[in-house]
Coordinates of C-alpha atoms in Angstrom, one line a residue:
Chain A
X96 CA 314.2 165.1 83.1
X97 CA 310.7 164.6 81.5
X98 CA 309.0 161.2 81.1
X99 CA 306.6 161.0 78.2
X100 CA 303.0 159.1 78.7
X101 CA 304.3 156.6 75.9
X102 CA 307.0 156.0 77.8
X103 CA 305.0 155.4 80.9
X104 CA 302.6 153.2 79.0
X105 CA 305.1 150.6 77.9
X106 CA 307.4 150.8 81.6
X107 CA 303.9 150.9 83.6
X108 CA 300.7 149.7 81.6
X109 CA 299.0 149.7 85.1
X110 CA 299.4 153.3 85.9
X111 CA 297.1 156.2 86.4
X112 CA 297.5 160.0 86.1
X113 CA 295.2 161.9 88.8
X114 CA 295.0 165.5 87.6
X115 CA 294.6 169.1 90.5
X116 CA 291.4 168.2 90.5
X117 CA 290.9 164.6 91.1
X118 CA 290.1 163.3 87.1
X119 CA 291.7 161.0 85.8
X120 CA 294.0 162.6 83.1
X121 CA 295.4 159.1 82.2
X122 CA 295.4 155.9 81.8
X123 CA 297.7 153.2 81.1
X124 CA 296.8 150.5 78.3
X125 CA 296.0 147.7 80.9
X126 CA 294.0 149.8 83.1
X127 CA 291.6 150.8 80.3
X128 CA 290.9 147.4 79.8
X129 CA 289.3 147.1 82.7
X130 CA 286.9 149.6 81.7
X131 CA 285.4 148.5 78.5
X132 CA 282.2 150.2 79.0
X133 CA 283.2 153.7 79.7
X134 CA 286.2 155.2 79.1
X135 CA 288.2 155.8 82.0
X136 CA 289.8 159.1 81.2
X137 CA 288.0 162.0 82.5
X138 CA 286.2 160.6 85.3
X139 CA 286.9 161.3 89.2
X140 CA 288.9 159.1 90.6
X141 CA 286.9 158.3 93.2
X142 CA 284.1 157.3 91.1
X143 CA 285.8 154.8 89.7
X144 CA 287.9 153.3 92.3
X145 CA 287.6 152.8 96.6
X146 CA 290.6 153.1 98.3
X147 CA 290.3 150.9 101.5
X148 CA 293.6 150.6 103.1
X149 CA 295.3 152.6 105.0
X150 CA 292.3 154.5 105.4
X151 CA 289.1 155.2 103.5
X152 CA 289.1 158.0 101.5
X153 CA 286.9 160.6 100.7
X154 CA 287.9 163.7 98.7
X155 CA 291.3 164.4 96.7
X156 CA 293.3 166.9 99.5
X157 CA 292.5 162.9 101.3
X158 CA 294.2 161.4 98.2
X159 CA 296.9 164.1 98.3
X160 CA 298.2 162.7 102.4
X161 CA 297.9 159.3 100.7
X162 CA 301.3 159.4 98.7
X163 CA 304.1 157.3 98.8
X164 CA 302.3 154.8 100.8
X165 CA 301.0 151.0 99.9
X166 CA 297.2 151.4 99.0
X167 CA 294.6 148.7 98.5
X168 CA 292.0 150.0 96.8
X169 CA 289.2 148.3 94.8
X170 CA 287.2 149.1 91.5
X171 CA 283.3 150.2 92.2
X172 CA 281.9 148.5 90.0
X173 CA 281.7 144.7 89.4
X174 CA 283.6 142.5 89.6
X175 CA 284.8 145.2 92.1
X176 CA 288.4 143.7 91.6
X177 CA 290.9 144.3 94.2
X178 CA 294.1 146.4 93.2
X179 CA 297.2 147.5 95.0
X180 CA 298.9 150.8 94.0
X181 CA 301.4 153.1 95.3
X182 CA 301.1 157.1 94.2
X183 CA 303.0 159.7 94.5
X184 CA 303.2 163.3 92.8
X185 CA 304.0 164.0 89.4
X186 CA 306.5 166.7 88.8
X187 CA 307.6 169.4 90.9
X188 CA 304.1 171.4 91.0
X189 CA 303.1 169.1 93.3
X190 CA 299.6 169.1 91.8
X191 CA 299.7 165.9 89.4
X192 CA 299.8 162.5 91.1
X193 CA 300.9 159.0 89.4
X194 CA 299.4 155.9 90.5
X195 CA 300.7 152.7 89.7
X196 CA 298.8 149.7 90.0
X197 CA 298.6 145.9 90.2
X198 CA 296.6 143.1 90.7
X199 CA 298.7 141.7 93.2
X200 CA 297.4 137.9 94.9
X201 CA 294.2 138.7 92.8
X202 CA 296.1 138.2 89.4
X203 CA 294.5 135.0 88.4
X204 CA 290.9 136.6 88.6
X205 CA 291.8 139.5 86.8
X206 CA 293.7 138.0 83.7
X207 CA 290.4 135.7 83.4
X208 CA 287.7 138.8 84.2
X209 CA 289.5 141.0 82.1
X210 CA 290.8 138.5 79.0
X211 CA 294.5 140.2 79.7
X212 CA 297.6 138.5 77.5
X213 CA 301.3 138.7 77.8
X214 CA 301.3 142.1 76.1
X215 CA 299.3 143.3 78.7
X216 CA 302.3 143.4 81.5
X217 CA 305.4 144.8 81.7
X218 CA 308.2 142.6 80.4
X219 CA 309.6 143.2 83.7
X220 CA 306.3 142.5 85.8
X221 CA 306.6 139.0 87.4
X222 CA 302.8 138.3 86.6
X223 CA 302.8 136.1 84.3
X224 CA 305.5 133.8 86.2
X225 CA 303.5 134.3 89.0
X226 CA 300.2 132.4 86.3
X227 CA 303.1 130.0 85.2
X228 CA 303.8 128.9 88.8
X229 CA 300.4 129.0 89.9
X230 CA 299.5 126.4 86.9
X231 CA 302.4 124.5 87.0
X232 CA 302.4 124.0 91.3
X233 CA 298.0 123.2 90.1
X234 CA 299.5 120.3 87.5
X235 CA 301.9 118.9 90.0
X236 CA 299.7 119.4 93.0
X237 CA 297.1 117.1 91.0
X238 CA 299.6 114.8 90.2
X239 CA 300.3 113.9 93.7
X240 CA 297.2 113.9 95.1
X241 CA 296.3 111.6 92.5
X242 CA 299.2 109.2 93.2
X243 CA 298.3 109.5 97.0
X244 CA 295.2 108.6 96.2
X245 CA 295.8 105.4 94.4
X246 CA 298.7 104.6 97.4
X247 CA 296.0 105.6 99.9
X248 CA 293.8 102.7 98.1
X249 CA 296.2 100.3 97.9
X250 CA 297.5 100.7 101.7
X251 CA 293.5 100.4 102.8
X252 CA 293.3 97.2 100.3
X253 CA 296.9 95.8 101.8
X254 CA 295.3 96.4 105.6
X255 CA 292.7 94.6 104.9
X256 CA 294.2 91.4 103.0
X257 CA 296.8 91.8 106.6
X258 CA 293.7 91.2 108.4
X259 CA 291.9 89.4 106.9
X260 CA 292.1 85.2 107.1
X261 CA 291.7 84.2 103.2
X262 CA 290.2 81.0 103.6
X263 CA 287.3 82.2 105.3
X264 CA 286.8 85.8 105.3
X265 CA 287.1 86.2 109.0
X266 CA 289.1 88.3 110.9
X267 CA 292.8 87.0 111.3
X268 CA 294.6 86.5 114.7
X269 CA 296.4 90.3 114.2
X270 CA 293.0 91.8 114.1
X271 CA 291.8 90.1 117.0
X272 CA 294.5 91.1 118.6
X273 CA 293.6 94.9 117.5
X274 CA 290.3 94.2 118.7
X275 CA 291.3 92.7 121.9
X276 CA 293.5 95.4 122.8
X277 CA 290.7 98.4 122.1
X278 CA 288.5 97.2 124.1
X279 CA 291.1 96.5 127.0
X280 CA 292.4 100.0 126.7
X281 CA 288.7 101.4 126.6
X282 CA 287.9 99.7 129.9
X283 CA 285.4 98.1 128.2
X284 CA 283.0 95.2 129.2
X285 CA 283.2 92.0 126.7
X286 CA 283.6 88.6 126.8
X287 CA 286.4 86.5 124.9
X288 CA 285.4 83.1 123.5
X289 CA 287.2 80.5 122.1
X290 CA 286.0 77.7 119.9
X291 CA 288.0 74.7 118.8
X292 CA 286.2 72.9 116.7
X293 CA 286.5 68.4 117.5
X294 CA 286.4 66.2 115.0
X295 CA 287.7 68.1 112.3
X296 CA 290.7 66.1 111.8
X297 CA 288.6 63.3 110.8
X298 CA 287.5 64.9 108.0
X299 CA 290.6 66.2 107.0
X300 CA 291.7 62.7 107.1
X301 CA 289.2 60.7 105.6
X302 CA 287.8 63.5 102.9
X303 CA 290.8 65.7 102.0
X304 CA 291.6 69.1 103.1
X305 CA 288.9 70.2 99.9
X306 CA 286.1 69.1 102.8
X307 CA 288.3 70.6 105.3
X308 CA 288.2 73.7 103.7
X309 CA 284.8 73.6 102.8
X310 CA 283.8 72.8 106.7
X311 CA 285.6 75.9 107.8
X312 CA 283.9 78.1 105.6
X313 CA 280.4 76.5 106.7
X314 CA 281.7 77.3 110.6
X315 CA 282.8 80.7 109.6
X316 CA 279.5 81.8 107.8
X317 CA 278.2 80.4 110.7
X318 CA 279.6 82.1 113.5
X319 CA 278.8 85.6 111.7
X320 CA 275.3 84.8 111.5
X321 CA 275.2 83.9 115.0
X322 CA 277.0 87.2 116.4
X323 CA 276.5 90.8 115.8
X324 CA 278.0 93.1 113.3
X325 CA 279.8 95.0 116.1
X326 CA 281.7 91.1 117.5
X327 CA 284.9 90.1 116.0
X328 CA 285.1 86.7 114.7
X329 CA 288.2 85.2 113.7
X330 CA 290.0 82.4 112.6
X331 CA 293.3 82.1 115.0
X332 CA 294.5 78.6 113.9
X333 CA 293.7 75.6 111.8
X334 CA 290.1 74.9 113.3
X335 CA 290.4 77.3 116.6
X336 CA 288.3 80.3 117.0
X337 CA 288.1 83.5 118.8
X338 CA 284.9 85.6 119.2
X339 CA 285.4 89.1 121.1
X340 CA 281.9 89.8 122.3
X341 CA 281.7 94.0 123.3
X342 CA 279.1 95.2 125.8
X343 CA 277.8 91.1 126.4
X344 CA 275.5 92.0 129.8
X345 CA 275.0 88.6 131.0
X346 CA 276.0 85.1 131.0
X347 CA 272.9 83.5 129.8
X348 CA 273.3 85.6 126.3
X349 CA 277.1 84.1 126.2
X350 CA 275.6 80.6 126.9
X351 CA 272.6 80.9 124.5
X352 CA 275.4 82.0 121.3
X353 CA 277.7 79.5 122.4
X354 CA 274.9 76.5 122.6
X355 CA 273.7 78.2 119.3
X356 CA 276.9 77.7 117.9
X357 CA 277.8 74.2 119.1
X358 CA 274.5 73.1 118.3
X359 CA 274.4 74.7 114.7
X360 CA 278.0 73.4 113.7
X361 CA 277.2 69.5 114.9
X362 CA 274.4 69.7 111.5
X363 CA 276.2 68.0 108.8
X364 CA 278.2 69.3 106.4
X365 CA 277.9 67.5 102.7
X366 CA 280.9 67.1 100.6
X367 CA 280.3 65.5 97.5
X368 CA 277.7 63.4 98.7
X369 CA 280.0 62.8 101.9
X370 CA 278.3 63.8 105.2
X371 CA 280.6 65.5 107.6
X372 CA 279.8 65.5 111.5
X373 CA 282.0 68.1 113.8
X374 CA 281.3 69.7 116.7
X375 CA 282.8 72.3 119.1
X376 CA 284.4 73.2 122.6
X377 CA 284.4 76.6 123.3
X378 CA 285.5 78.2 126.4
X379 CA 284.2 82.0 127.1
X380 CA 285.6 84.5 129.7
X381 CA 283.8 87.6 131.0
X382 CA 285.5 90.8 131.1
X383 CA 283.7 93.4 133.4
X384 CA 283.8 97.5 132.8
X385 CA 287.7 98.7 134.3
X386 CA 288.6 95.2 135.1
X387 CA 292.1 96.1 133.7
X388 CA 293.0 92.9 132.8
X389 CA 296.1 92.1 130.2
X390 CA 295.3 90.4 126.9
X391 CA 297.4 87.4 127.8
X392 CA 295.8 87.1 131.0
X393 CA 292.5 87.0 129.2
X394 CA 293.2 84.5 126.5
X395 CA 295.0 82.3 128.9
X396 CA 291.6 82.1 130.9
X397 CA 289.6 81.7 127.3
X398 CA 292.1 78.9 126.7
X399 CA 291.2 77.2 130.0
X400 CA 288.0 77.3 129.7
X401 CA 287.9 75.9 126.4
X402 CA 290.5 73.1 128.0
X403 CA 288.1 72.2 130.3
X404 CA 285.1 71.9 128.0
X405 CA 287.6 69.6 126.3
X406 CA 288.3 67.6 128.9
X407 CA 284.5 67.2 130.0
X408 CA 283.8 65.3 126.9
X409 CA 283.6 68.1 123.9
X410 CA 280.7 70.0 122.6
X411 CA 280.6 71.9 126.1
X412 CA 280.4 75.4 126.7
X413 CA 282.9 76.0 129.9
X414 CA 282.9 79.6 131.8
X415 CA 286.3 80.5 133.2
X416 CA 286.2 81.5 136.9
X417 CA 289.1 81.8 139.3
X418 CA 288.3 77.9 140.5
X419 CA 288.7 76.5 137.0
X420 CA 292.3 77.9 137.4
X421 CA 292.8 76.5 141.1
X422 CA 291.4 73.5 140.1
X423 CA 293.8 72.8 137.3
X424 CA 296.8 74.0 138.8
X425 CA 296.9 72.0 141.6
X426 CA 295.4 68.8 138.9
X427 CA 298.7 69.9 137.1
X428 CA 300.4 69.5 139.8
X429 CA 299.4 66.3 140.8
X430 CA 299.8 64.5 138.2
X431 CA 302.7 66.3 137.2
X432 CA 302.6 65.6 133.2
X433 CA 303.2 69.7 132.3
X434 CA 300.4 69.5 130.1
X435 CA 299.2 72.7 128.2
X436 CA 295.7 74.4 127.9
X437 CA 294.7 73.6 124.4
Chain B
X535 CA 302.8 94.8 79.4
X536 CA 304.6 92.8 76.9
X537 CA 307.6 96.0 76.0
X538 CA 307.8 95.7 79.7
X539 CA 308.3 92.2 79.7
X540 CA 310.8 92.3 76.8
X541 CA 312.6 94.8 79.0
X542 CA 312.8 92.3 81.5
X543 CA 310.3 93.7 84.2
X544 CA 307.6 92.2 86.2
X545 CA 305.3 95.2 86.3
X546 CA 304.3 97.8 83.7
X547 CA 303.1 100.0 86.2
X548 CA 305.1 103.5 86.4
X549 CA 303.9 106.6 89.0
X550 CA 304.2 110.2 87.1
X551 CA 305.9 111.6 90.5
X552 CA 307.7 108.7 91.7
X553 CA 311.9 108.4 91.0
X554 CA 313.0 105.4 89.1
X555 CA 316.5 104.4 88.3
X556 CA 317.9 106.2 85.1
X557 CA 318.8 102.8 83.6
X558 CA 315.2 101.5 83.3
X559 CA 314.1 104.6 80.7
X560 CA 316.1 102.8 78.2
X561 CA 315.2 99.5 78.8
X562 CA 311.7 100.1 78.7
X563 CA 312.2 102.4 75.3
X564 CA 314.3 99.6 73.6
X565 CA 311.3 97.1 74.6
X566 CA 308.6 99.0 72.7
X567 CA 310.4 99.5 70.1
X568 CA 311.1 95.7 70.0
X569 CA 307.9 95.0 70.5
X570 CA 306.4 97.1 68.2
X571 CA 309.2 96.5 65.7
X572 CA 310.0 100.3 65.0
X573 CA 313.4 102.6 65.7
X574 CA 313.9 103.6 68.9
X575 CA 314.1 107.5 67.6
X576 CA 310.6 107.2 66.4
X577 CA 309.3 105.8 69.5
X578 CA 310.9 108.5 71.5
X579 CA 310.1 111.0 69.0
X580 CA 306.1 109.7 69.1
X581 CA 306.7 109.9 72.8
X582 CA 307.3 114.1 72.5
X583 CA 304.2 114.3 70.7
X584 CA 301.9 112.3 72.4
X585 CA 303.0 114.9 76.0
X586 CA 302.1 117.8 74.5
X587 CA 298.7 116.5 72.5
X588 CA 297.3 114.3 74.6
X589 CA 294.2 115.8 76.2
X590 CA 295.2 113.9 79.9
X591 CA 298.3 116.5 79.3
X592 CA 296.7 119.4 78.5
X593 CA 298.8 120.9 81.3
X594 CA 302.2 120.4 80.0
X595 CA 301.1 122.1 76.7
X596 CA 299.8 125.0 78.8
X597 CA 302.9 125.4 80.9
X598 CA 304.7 125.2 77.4
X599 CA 303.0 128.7 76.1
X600 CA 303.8 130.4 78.8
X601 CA 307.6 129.8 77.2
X602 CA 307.0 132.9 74.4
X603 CA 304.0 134.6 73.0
X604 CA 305.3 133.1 69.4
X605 CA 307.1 130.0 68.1
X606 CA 310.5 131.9 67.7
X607 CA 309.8 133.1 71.6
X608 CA 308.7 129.8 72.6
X609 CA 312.1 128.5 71.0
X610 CA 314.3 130.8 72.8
X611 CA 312.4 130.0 76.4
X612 CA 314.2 126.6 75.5
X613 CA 317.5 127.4 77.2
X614 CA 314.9 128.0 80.7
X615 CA 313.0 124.9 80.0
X616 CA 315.4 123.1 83.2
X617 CA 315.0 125.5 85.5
X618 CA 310.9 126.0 85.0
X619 CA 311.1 122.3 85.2
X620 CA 312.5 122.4 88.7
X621 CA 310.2 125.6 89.6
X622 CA 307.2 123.1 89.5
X623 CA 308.9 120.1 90.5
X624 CA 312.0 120.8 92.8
X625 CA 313.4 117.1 91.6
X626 CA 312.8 117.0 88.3
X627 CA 315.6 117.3 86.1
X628 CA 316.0 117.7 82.4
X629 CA 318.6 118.1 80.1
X630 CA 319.9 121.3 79.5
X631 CA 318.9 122.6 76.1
X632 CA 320.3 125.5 74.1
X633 CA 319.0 127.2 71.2
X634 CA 321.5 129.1 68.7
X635 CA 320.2 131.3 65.8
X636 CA 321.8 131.2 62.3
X637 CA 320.1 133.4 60.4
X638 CA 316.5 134.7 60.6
X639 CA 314.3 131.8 60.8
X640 CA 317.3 129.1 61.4
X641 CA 317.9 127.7 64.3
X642 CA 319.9 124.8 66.0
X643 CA 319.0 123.5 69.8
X644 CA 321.6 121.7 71.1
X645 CA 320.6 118.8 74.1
X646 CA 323.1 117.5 76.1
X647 CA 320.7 114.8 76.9
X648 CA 321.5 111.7 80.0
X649 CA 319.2 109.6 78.1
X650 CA 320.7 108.7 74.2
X651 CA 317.8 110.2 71.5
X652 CA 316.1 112.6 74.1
X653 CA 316.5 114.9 70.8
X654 CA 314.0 113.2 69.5
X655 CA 311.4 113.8 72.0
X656 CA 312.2 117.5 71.8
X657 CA 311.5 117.1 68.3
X658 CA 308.1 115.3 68.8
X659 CA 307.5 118.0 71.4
X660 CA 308.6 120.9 68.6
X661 CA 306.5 119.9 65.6
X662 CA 303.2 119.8 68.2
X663 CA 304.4 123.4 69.7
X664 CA 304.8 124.7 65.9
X665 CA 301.4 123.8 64.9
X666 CA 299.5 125.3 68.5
X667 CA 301.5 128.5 67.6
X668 CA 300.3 128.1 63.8
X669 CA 303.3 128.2 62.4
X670 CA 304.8 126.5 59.8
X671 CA 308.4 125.3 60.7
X672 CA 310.8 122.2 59.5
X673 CA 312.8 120.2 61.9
X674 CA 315.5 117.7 61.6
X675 CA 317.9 115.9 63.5
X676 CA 321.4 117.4 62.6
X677 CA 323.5 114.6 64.3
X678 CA 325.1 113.8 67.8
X679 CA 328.4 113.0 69.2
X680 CA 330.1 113.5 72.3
X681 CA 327.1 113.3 74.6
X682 CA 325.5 115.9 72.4
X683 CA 322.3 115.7 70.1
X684 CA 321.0 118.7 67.5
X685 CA 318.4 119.5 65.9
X686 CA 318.0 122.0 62.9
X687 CA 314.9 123.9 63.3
X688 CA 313.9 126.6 60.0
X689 CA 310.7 128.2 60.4
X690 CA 309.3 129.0 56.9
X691 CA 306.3 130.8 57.9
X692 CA 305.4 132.5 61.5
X693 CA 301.7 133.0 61.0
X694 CA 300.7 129.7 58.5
X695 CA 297.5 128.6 60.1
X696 CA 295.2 129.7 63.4
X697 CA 297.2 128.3 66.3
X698 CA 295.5 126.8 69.5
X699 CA 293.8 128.9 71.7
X700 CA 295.7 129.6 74.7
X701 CA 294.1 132.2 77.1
X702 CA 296.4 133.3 80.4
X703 CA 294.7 131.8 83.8
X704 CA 292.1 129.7 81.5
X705 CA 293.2 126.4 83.3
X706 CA 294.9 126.8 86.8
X707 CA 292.8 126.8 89.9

């Protein structure tokens, strides 16, 4: 059976014929595209192309052991694109070798380096699905990280309208809580205040819950300018307050911010002309480095504290400490009216 | 927003790669064409052209081209049009097409469509195809019936004008 070389062009555009001694007798269509320069016929092999895998090679009785193997091999001069090939000899004399080659995972390079077109593969050769897929997996790849993108945005907008308190812009009662419980699980030091603000009900009353609203803005503006960026100030109820204080060394700074606050918030507010007074209770506990202490515990105490400061006559700052506690349980019990920490 | 509300929706917001149920496609098609007081075959048809000219779907044209190095080989890449579909996209389905030659330059392509007129979106689709491959070819609808839409497709002239430039690897990654 003979094969002609027009035969091999159209079954094998990629392939080479490597003469006795190592020229290049010749070449497939495709391959002499990626010569423009000089043609490609003629020359030695090994001037024109590397062979890397399985082994470097050096001279043709090198090329000759190299049959019938995978080869990776790579063209000398730039873009020194990488080929894959399999040879193996040509006829029975034994001295003619056939190399066929491909582009293999490089495909996309060489179609673009070397301007190749359909005509330029085999109708059998799986290239250009292989471009087809590789656009078409590109358009739908975008796609979806476009749509996670804009899902991605929306989530981050959602989490923050979930934790956020409209009104006022403060942190709601589910982010203190995500604050709360960080700092609990960090074995963190930080201090827990609560501030219920007195008098607001008058306002609401007498002015409308348009005042109201404005007041609780004025307390919320406020209470950020009087903590850090790194506190959490929220808005847990109608008028009640929680600040989450982290790394707070010492009682006097509690006592300063809290007197800052109370002091601050009893300066009138002016709706429409109307002046309105408030003040506020606000009961702090201390939380010290691996205290382990759960958030209900904590906020109980807060809310003792705060009840106390109530209790003394409003506009206090009350501490909690263990006697505050002993105190009112065995006042609760006393008078025996099951009353509630604010 | 107003097609969407004459369909009857709250939102006119649609994701590309998101599942809808089938029922809304013609809804929302029967709203614009209420709205913008045209058939419902031209919309759909306007709707085939505007996918494979409009620059944000440069893609879709590209993937298109791959179909056949001329019109008559893009024509006959038709029949795999489904299953390169679902190569891409694993759930995206779309009506199986078939193309039948008459005689040389005649042609029908028979859609068994799921929505009613997706014909005419083919044929939007078609007349853009015909002019990137610069060729000069005459389509019409040829009827339905029985679940099935045709179009006649006659080329007159292969190599009429310069086609669109379409280079292998010029877009992907």
């Amino acid at each position: 059976m003979q094969i002609t070389p027009e035969a091999l062009d159209i079954l094998c555009p990629m392939h080479l014929l490597i003469g006795p001694s190592g020229q290049i007798t010749h070449a497939g269509p495709t391959i002499q595209k990626l010569r423009r320069a000089r043609a490609i016929t003629g020359q030695r092999f090994l001037d024109v192309f590397t062979i890397n895998r399985p082994h470097t090679m050096m001279s043709v009785s090198d090329l000759r052991r190299a049959t019938n193997v995978k080869l990776h091999l790579e063209m000398r001069d730039p873009p020194k694109t990488a080929l894959k090939g399999i040879m193996t000899p040509l006829g029975s004399a034994q001295d003619d070798l056939i190399l066929n080659l491909s582009f293999g995972i490089s495909i996309l390079d060489g179609v673009r380096d070397y301007h190749l077109t359909n005509a330029d593969f085999a109708a059998t050769d799986l290239a250009i699905e292989m471009l087809y897929l590789i656009e078409a997996k590109t358009a739908a790849m975008e796609a979806s990280r476009r749509l996670n993108l804009r899902l991605q945005n929306a989530k981050v907008t959602a989490e923050k309208q979930a934790f956020t308190d409209t009104l006022t812009g403060l942190s709601n009662r589910r982010a203190m809580d995500v604050a709360l419980m960080r700092l609990i699980s960090k074995d963190a030091s930080f201090a827990v205040m609560h501030v219920d603000l007195d008098y607001f009900k008058a306002v609401n009353d007498t002015l409308g819950h348009a005042a109201g609203d404005m007041v609780l803005q004025t307390v919320a503006r406020v209470m950020v300018e009087e903590t850090r960026e790194t506190d959490t100030v929220a808005r847990v109820g109608g008028d009640e307050f929680t600040l989450i204080l982290p790394g707070v060394r010492d009682d006097d700074t509690l006592r300063r911010i809290g007197n800052r606050i109370i002091e601050r918030l009893q300066e009138p507010v002016y709706f429409q002309g109307h002046a309105c007074h408030i003040s506020a209770s606000i009961g702090t506990v201390r939380v010290h480095a691996d205290q382990s202490r759960s958030a209900q515990d904590l906020l109980s105490d807060a809310d003792l504290a705060l009840y106390a400061s109530k209790h003394a006559g409003r506009a206090r700052h009350t501490f909690y400490t263990p006697d505050l506690r002993r105190t009112f349980e065995t006042g609760e019990a006393k008078n025996d009216r099951g009353r509630q920490p604010v | 927003m107003s097609a969407a509300r004459a369909a009857g929706l709250e939102t006119a917001d649609f994701e590309a790669m998101l599942t809808y149920e089938d029922e809304l496609t013609p809804r929302i098609l029967d709203g614009i064409a209420q709205v913008l007081e045209r058939p419902r075959s031209e919309i759909m048809e306007d709707l085939g052209t505007y996918l494979v000219s409009h620059p944000d779907f440069e893609p879709a044209r590209r993937l298109l081209r791959f179909g056949g190095v001329d019109f008559e080989d893009f024509l006959h890449s038709l029949d795999d049009l489904p299953d390169r579909a679902r190569l891409a996209v694993s759930d995206l389905i779309l009506p199986h097409l078939e193309l039948r030659k008459h005689a040389k330059g005649q042609f029908s392509l028979i859609c068994e469509p799921s929505i009613a007129g997706y014909s005419h979106v083919v044929m939007g689709v078609l007349r853009v195809m015909a002019d990137d491959y610069g060729t000069l070819a005459m389509l019409e609808s040829s009827g339905c019936g029985h679940g099935i839409e045709s179009l006649s497709i006659r080329v007159v002239e292969a190599s009429y004008a310069q086609g669109r430039d379409f280079r292998l690897g010029a877009q992907a990654g």
